[in-house]
Amino acid sequence: MAAHELYETARAIVADHRGILAADESSGTIKKRFDAIGVESTEESRRFYRGMLFTAPGMEEYVGGVILYDETIRQRADDGTPFPEVLASKDVIPGIKVDTGAHDLAGFPGEKVTEGLDGLRARLEEYVELGARFAKWRAVITIGDGIPSRACIRANAHALARYAALCQEAGIVPIVEPEVLMDADNTIERCYEVTASTLHWVFHELGVQGVDLRGTLLKPNMVISGKGSAVQASAETIAEQTIDCFLRHVPAAIPGVVFLSGGQSEVQATENLNAINRVGGPWPLSFSYGRALQQSALSTWAGDAANADAAQALYLHRARMNSLAVAGEWSVELEEAVTASS
Ligand code: 13P
């Protein structure tokens, strides 16, 4: 595939203030989400739930790409249409999670390295056949006493770069996701420091492996206070710190930055994205949210098909709010207006 097609795909995903729905929860993660609403996780319940999101009328106005899981990319909508076709027919680009999860990093207790490089070339070929045009690989960096280590950051950066090079060889846009977790009690300053170092090594390794940044999307965490920190930075501070960190460490050639939500509430993830876009940078700054797009929809659905319309409406609302945030045009009044009319 010609390089310009990769560039076009990467740009199309985030064009017109659109973002990404991350619906690539592994079997273990989706089971946790379903357990929380008392729904049994079966192949059929997972198919129904994902199908409900993918067929939500008009979602293509706000969502330019959907990340699927290995099971999901092979599943079909109620009318028998394969999910990748359902999406592509709406001008939504199908993507696929290709890593096989974060595993303990030998010699570094409490730290993880993401696996999945073995056999990846062949798997990518199959995913292309199944309709995938972009991929995702998530590395996990944990903040704690004396961690992350340089070894953990470099091992994960190396794996991300090897993955990204294989994707581009296969004609697939890699989403490079080095997630610095927000679960600890660290300050925003510590998050800044760890995010800066992580981004530095990720772009170093991408350069070493010859990855073309123009055909690559970055999926980072925001620079944010740890969940357990007594001091929680405001949206404005998060925005300033995030953009300051990225201007220093993210090359302008990157055609899109798509944030993960990482455990922020739905409205918080929107408010922060809006503040980030008010500051702005040389890249489109959009979303690739899992929980922050699905939480309300998931709990409203609660496993009952009779709730599907209401669940779709909540998902579409979140998608619209986030698209407005990409334009820097979201306000809390828009949230309240919907609550009042629903
Ligand atoms: P969250 O938005 O729930 O963090 O999920 C995004 C994702 O895809 C993490 O890999």
GROMACS .gro file of C-alpha atoms and ligand atoms in nm:
model
  352
    1MET     CA    1   0.000   0.000   0.000
    2ALA     CA    2   0.120   0.347  -0.082
    3ALA     CA    3   0.218   0.558   0.218
    4HIS     CA    4  -0.032   0.830   0.128
    5GLU     CA    5  -0.318   0.584   0.187
    6LEU     CA    6  -0.195   0.535   0.544
    7TYR     CA    7  -0.181   0.910   0.590
    8GLU     CA    8  -0.533   0.948   0.453
    9THR     CA    9  -0.672   0.678   0.681
   10ALA     CA   10  -0.510   0.835   0.987
   11ARG     CA   11  -0.645   1.177   0.900
   12ALA     CA   12  -0.992   1.049   0.810
   13ILE     CA   13  -1.040   0.886   1.152
   14VAL     CA   14  -1.012   1.223   1.328
   15ALA     CA   15  -1.152   1.450   1.054
   16ASP     CA   16  -1.452   1.678   1.122
   17HIS     CA   17  -1.413   1.666   1.501
   18ARG     CA   18  -1.470   1.294   1.508
   19GLY     CA   19  -1.307   1.049   1.747
   20ILE     CA   20  -1.285   0.678   1.820
   21LEU     CA   21  -1.509   0.437   2.010
   22ALA     CA   22  -1.286   0.186   2.191
   23ALA     CA   23  -1.501  -0.129   2.193
   24ASP     CA   24  -1.205  -0.367   2.210
   25GLU     CA   25  -1.238  -0.481   2.571
   26SER     CA   26  -1.073  -0.822   2.605
   27SER     CA   27  -1.294  -1.112   2.719
   28GLY     CA   28  -1.172  -1.059   3.078
   29THR     CA   29  -1.239  -0.683   3.078
   30ILE     CA   30  -1.585  -0.704   2.919
   31LYS     CA   31  -1.677  -0.973   3.175
   32LYS     CA   32  -1.583  -0.727   3.452
   33ARG     CA   33  -1.802  -0.457   3.291
   34PHE     CA   34  -2.096  -0.700   3.250
   35ASP     CA   35  -2.053  -0.834   3.607
   36ALA     CA   36  -2.098  -0.477   3.733
   37ILE     CA   37  -2.447  -0.458   3.573
   38GLY     CA   38  -2.538  -0.820   3.655
   39VAL     CA   39  -2.525  -0.946   3.296
   40GLU     CA   40  -2.368  -1.278   3.204
   41SER     CA   41  -2.085  -1.235   2.952
   42THR     CA   42  -2.155  -1.476   2.666
   43GLU     CA   43  -2.065  -1.458   2.299
   44GLU     CA   44  -2.427  -1.356   2.229
   45SER     CA   45  -2.456  -1.093   2.504
   46ARG     CA   46  -2.129  -0.937   2.387
   47ARG     CA   47  -2.250  -0.944   2.024
   48PHE     CA   48  -2.582  -0.785   2.113
   49TYR     CA   49  -2.424  -0.511   2.321
   50ARG     CA   50  -2.157  -0.417   2.067
   51GLY     CA   51  -2.409  -0.435   1.782
   52MET     CA   52  -2.632  -0.192   1.969
   53LEU     CA   53  -2.347   0.062   1.978
   54PHE     CA   54  -2.238   0.007   1.616
   55THR     CA   55  -2.591   0.049   1.477
   56ALA     CA   56  -2.675   0.360   1.681
   57PRO     CA   57  -2.829   0.591   1.418
   58GLY     CA   58  -2.610   0.887   1.329
   59MET     CA   59  -2.305   0.786   1.535
   60GLU     CA   60  -2.091   0.845   1.225
   61GLU     CA   61  -2.133   1.220   1.278
   62TYR     CA   62  -1.914   1.195   1.589
   63VAL     CA   63  -1.722   0.870   1.554
   64GLY     CA   64  -1.471   0.813   1.273
   65GLY     CA   65  -1.331   0.479   1.390
   66VAL     CA   66  -1.418   0.186   1.615
   67ILE     CA   67  -1.164  -0.046   1.776
   68LEU     CA   68  -1.282  -0.407   1.772
   69TYR     CA   69  -1.163  -0.716   1.957
   70ASP     CA   70  -1.064  -1.042   1.785
   71GLU     CA   71  -1.404  -1.197   1.862
   72THR     CA   72  -1.598  -0.883   1.762
   73ILE     CA   73  -1.439  -0.837   1.420
   74ARG     CA   74  -1.574  -1.185   1.330
   75GLN     CA   75  -1.927  -1.121   1.461
   76ARG     CA   76  -2.235  -1.005   1.269
   77ALA     CA   77  -2.526  -0.769   1.325
   78ASP     CA   78  -2.880  -0.908   1.366
   79ASP     CA   79  -2.931  -0.893   0.987
   80GLY     CA   80  -2.619  -1.104   0.924
   81THR     CA   81  -2.390  -0.821   0.810
   82PRO     CA   82  -2.036  -0.859   0.950
   83PHE     CA   83  -1.961  -0.581   1.200
   84PRO     CA   84  -1.670  -0.435   0.996
   85GLU     CA   85  -1.912  -0.395   0.702
   86VAL     CA   86  -2.178  -0.236   0.922
   87LEU     CA   87  -1.922   0.026   1.024
   88ALA     CA   88  -1.760   0.077   0.683
   89SER     CA   89  -2.102   0.130   0.521
   90LYS     CA   90  -2.147   0.429   0.755
   91ASP     CA   91  -1.805   0.568   0.673
   92VAL     CA   92  -1.672   0.457   1.013
   93ILE     CA   93  -1.330   0.293   0.988
   94PRO     CA   94  -1.293  -0.047   1.159
   95GLY     CA   95  -0.985  -0.107   1.373
   96ILE     CA   96  -0.854  -0.399   1.577
   97LYS     CA   97  -0.675  -0.450   1.908
   98VAL     CA   98  -0.374  -0.669   1.832
   99ASP     CA   99  -0.173  -0.685   2.153
  100THR     CA  100  -0.226  -0.989   2.375
  101GLY     CA  101  -0.218  -0.802   2.704
  102ALA     CA  102   0.019  -0.666   2.967
  103HIS     CA  103   0.227  -0.926   3.153
  104ASP     CA  104   0.468  -0.904   3.448
  105LEU     CA  105   0.804  -0.765   3.340
  106ALA     CA  106   1.076  -1.006   3.451
  107GLY     CA  107   1.305  -0.857   3.713
  108PHE     CA  108   1.086  -0.553   3.777
  109PRO     CA  109   0.816  -0.628   4.036
  110GLY     CA  110   0.495  -0.431   3.992
  111GLU     CA  111   0.566  -0.344   3.629
  112LYS     CA  112   0.422  -0.475   3.304
  113VAL     CA  113   0.528  -0.526   2.946
  114THR     CA  114   0.276  -0.577   2.667
  115GLU     CA  115   0.306  -0.894   2.459
  116GLY     CA  116   0.181  -0.996   2.115
  117LEU     CA  117   0.465  -0.950   1.864
  118ASP     CA  118   0.511  -1.322   1.787
  119GLY     CA  119   0.304  -1.410   1.481
  120LEU     CA  120   0.177  -1.055   1.449
  121ARG     CA  121   0.261  -1.025   1.077
  122ALA     CA  122   0.029  -1.316   0.992
  123ARG     CA  123  -0.246  -1.193   1.225
  124LEU     CA  124  -0.235  -0.847   1.066
  125GLU     CA  125  -0.278  -1.003   0.722
  126GLU     CA  126  -0.591  -1.180   0.842
  127TYR     CA  127  -0.729  -0.866   1.005
  128VAL     CA  128  -0.681  -0.675   0.679
  129GLU     CA  129  -0.888  -0.947   0.507
  130LEU     CA  130  -1.155  -0.901   0.774
  131GLY     CA  131  -1.173  -0.526   0.703
  132ALA     CA  132  -0.945  -0.364   0.964
  133ARG     CA  133  -0.769  -0.045   0.852
  134PHE     CA  134  -0.607   0.051   1.178
  135ALA     CA  135  -0.484  -0.126   1.491
  136LYS     CA  136  -0.419  -0.063   1.858
  137TRP     CA  137  -0.149  -0.177   2.101
  138ARG     CA  138  -0.169  -0.066   2.464
  139ALA     CA  139   0.138  -0.039   2.685
  140VAL     CA  140   0.083   0.017   3.057
  141ILE     CA  141   0.312   0.231   3.271
  142THR     CA  142   0.246   0.227   3.646
  143ILE     CA  143   0.341   0.511   3.879
  144GLY     CA  144   0.452   0.401   4.228
  145ASP     CA  145   0.738   0.394   4.475
  146GLY     CA  146   1.050   0.401   4.257
  147ILE     CA  147   0.856   0.309   3.942
  148PRO     CA  148   0.831   0.327   3.650
  149SER     CA  149   1.181   0.202   3.585
  150ARG     CA  150   1.374   0.300   3.273
  151ALA     CA  151   1.368  -0.072   3.184
  152CYS     CA  152   0.988  -0.081   3.183
  153ILE     CA  153   0.950   0.234   2.974
  154ARG     CA  154   1.210   0.121   2.721
  155ALA     CA  155   1.080  -0.235   2.689
  156ASN     CA  156   0.730  -0.105   2.621
  157ALA     CA  157   0.850   0.165   2.381
  158HIS     CA  158   1.047  -0.095   2.187
  159ALA     CA  159   0.747  -0.327   2.158
  160LEU     CA  160   0.521  -0.040   2.048
  161ALA     CA  161   0.768   0.053   1.775
  162ARG     CA  162   0.804  -0.307   1.650
  163TYR     CA  163   0.423  -0.334   1.641
  164ALA     CA  164   0.386  -0.001   1.459
  165ALA     CA  165   0.640  -0.100   1.193
  166LEU     CA  166   0.457  -0.430   1.129
  167CYS     CA  167   0.124  -0.246   1.099
  168GLN     CA  168   0.258  -0.003   0.840
  169GLU     CA  169   0.411  -0.291   0.644
  170ALA     CA  170   0.061  -0.445   0.634
  171GLY     CA  171  -0.099  -0.116   0.524
  172ILE     CA  172  -0.265  -0.059   0.863
  173VAL     CA  173  -0.243   0.262   1.067
  174PRO     CA  174  -0.097   0.187   1.411
  175ILE     CA  175  -0.244   0.354   1.716
  176VAL     CA  176   0.045   0.377   1.957
  177GLU     CA  177  -0.091   0.374   2.313
  178PRO     CA  178   0.154   0.425   2.599
  179GLU     CA  179  -0.086   0.460   2.894
  180VAL     CA  180   0.051   0.609   3.213
  181LEU     CA  181  -0.211   0.490   3.463
  182MET     CA  182  -0.399   0.748   3.671
  183ASP     CA  183  -0.489   0.501   3.949
  184ALA     CA  184  -0.222   0.596   4.205
  185ASP     CA  185  -0.205   0.886   4.453
  186ASN     CA  186   0.061   1.084   4.264
  187THR     CA  187   0.054   1.456   4.189
  188ILE     CA  188  -0.002   1.599   3.842
  189GLU     CA  189   0.367   1.702   3.842
  190ARG     CA  190   0.470   1.338   3.879
  191CYS     CA  191   0.231   1.239   3.597
  192TYR     CA  192   0.390   1.507   3.379
  193GLU     CA  193   0.740   1.375   3.448
  194VAL     CA  194   0.650   1.011   3.376
  195THR     CA  195   0.442   1.098   3.066
  196ALA     CA  196   0.727   1.314   2.931
  197SER     CA  197   0.982   1.036   2.976
  198THR     CA  198   0.747   0.776   2.826
  199LEU     CA  199   0.671   0.988   2.518
  200HIS     CA  200   1.040   1.064   2.476
  201TRP     CA  201   1.134   0.696   2.460
  202VAL     CA  202   0.833   0.599   2.249
  203PHE     CA  203   0.921   0.850   1.975
  204HIS     CA  204   1.287   0.756   2.002
  205GLU     CA  205   1.205   0.388   1.935
  206LEU     CA  206   0.954   0.475   1.659
  207GLY     CA  207   1.239   0.661   1.490
  208VAL     CA  208   1.483   0.371   1.536
  209GLN     CA  209   1.235   0.127   1.378
  210GLY     CA  210   1.165   0.359   1.083
  211VAL     CA  211   0.799   0.415   1.161
  212ASP     CA  212   0.641   0.691   0.950
  213LEU     CA  213   0.479   0.929   1.198
  214ARG     CA  214   0.251   1.070   0.928
  215GLY     CA  215   0.070   0.734   0.924
  216THR     CA  216   0.056   0.687   1.303
  217LEU     CA  217  -0.194   0.798   1.567
  218LEU     CA  218  -0.094   0.856   1.930
  219LYS     CA  219  -0.330   0.744   2.208
  220PRO     CA  220  -0.196   0.894   2.529
  221ASN     CA  221  -0.318   0.964   2.880
  222MET     CA  222  -0.384   1.323   2.978
  223VAL     CA  223  -0.138   1.481   3.222
  224ILE     CA  224  -0.362   1.455   3.527
  225SER     CA  225  -0.359   1.406   3.907
  226GLY     CA  226  -0.364   1.043   4.027
  227LYS     CA  227  -0.711   0.932   4.139
  228GLY     CA  228  -0.595   0.898   4.500
  229SER     CA  229  -0.422   1.236   4.518
  230ALA     CA  230  -0.562   1.481   4.776
  231VAL     CA  231  -0.509   1.764   4.529
  232GLN     CA  232  -0.705   1.730   4.204
  233ALA     CA  233  -0.590   1.963   3.927
  234SER     CA  234  -0.857   2.166   3.743
  235ALA     CA  235  -0.947   2.106   3.379
  236GLU     CA  236  -0.753   2.422   3.287
  237THR     CA  237  -0.438   2.299   3.462
  238ILE     CA  238  -0.473   1.953   3.307
  239ALA     CA  239  -0.503   2.120   2.965
  240GLU     CA  240  -0.202   2.347   3.013
  241GLN     CA  241   0.019   2.069   3.150
  242THR     CA  242  -0.089   1.821   2.882
  243ILE     CA  243  -0.020   2.061   2.595
  244ASP     CA  244   0.308   2.180   2.749
  245CYS     CA  245   0.428   1.820   2.782
  246PHE     CA  246   0.314   1.727   2.429
  247LEU     CA  247   0.467   2.033   2.262
  248ARG     CA  248   0.801   1.920   2.406
  249HIS     CA  249   0.770   1.550   2.324
  250VAL     CA  250   0.517   1.481   2.045
  251PRO     CA  251   0.632   1.562   1.690
  252ALA     CA  252   0.397   1.783   1.488
  253ALA     CA  253   0.398   1.518   1.211
  254ILE     CA  254   0.154   1.306   1.413
  255PRO     CA  255  -0.183   1.341   1.230
  256GLY     CA  256  -0.392   1.292   1.542
  257VAL     CA  257  -0.374   1.259   1.919
  258VAL     CA  258  -0.665   1.050   2.052
  259PHE     CA  259  -0.684   1.046   2.431
  260LEU     CA  260  -0.790   0.749   2.640
  261SER     CA  261  -1.028   0.819   2.929
  262GLY     CA  262  -0.844   0.597   3.177
  263GLY     CA  263  -1.107   0.590   3.452
  264GLN     CA  264  -1.223   0.952   3.440
  265SER     CA  265  -1.599   0.999   3.469
  266GLU     CA  266  -1.788   1.057   3.145
  267VAL     CA  267  -1.834   1.431   3.198
  268GLN     CA  268  -1.481   1.479   3.336
  269ALA     CA  269  -1.332   1.317   3.025
  270THR     CA  270  -1.536   1.555   2.806
  271GLU     CA  271  -1.462   1.863   3.015
  272ASN     CA  272  -1.087   1.793   3.010
  273LEU     CA  273  -1.085   1.727   2.634
  274ASN     CA  274  -1.269   2.054   2.579
  275ALA     CA  275  -1.015   2.244   2.793
  276ILE     CA  276  -0.728   2.078   2.607
  277ASN     CA  277  -0.873   2.193   2.274
  278ARG     CA  278  -0.919   2.546   2.404
  279VAL     CA  279  -0.541   2.553   2.458
  280GLY     CA  280  -0.475   2.363   2.134
  281GLY     CA  281  -0.162   2.243   1.955
  282PRO     CA  282  -0.038   2.151   1.608
  283TRP     CA  283  -0.226   1.816   1.608
  284PRO     CA  284  -0.601   1.737   1.603
  285LEU     CA  285  -0.677   1.651   1.968
  286SER     CA  286  -0.957   1.398   1.986
  287PHE     CA  287  -1.083   1.100   2.185
  288SER     CA  288  -1.052   0.723   2.179
  289TYR     CA  289  -1.269   0.651   2.479
  290GLY     CA  290  -1.389   0.319   2.612
  291ARG     CA  291  -1.550   0.371   2.952
  292ALA     CA  292  -1.621   0.744   2.905
  293LEU     CA  293  -1.837   0.669   2.597
  294GLN     CA  294  -2.004   0.355   2.725
  295GLN     CA  295  -2.068   0.380   3.099
  296SER     CA  296  -2.421   0.528   3.095
  297ALA     CA  297  -2.523   0.328   2.789
  298LEU     CA  298  -2.401   0.005   2.949
  299SER     CA  299  -2.582   0.053   3.279
  300THR     CA  300  -2.903   0.168   3.107
  301TRP     CA  301  -2.901  -0.133   2.875
  302ALA     CA  302  -2.851  -0.368   3.173
  303GLY     CA  303  -2.883  -0.673   2.949
  304ASP     CA  304  -3.243  -0.598   2.843
  305ALA     CA  305  -3.314  -0.547   2.470
  306ALA     CA  306  -3.611  -0.329   2.566
  307ASN     CA  307  -3.361  -0.068   2.688
  308ALA     CA  308  -3.160  -0.062   2.365
  309ASP     CA  309  -3.306   0.264   2.229
  310ALA     CA  310  -3.242   0.449   2.556
  311ALA     CA  311  -2.888   0.306   2.573
  312GLN     CA  312  -2.814   0.411   2.214
  313ALA     CA  313  -2.939   0.762   2.290
  314LEU     CA  314  -2.701   0.790   2.587
  315TYR     CA  315  -2.408   0.664   2.382
  316LEU     CA  316  -2.488   0.912   2.102
  317HIS     CA  317  -2.514   1.191   2.356
  318ARG     CA  318  -2.165   1.118   2.492
  319ALA     CA  319  -2.025   1.090   2.140
  320ARG     CA  320  -2.178   1.426   2.050
  321MET     CA  321  -2.052   1.594   2.368
  322ASN     CA  322  -1.700   1.469   2.297
  323SER     CA  323  -1.714   1.584   1.937
  324LEU     CA  324  -1.815   1.930   2.063
  325ALA     CA  325  -1.518   1.911   2.303
  326VAL     CA  326  -1.286   1.843   2.009
  327ALA     CA  327  -1.415   2.170   1.862
  328GLY     CA  328  -1.367   2.338   2.203
  329GLU     CA  329  -1.739   2.414   2.198
  330TRP     CA  330  -1.864   2.201   2.486
  331SER     CA  331  -2.014   2.354   2.799
  332VAL     CA  332  -2.171   2.202   3.108
  333GLU     CA  333  -2.502   2.370   3.015
  334LEU     CA  334  -2.521   2.139   2.713
  335GLU     CA  335  -2.508   1.841   2.951
  336GLU     CA  336  -2.776   1.989   3.176
  337ALA     CA  337  -3.004   2.074   2.884
  338VAL     CA  338  -3.012   1.707   2.786
  339THR     CA  339  -3.066   1.586   3.141
  340ALA     CA  340  -3.359   1.827   3.176
  341SER     CA  341  -3.527   1.717   2.851
  342SER     CA  342  -3.477   1.341   2.899
  34313P     P1  343  -1.070   0.392   2.844
  34313P     O1  344  -1.117   0.514   2.768
  34313P     O2  345  -1.180   0.324   2.920
  34313P     O3  346  -0.946   0.416   2.922
  34313P     O4  347  -1.034   0.284   2.733
  34313P     C1  348  -0.962   0.323   2.624
  34313P     C2  349  -0.879   0.212   2.577
  34313P     O5  350  -0.897   0.164   2.468
  34313P     C3  351  -0.771   0.165   2.663
  34313P     O6  352  -0.684   0.084   2.589
   0.00000   0.00000   0.00000
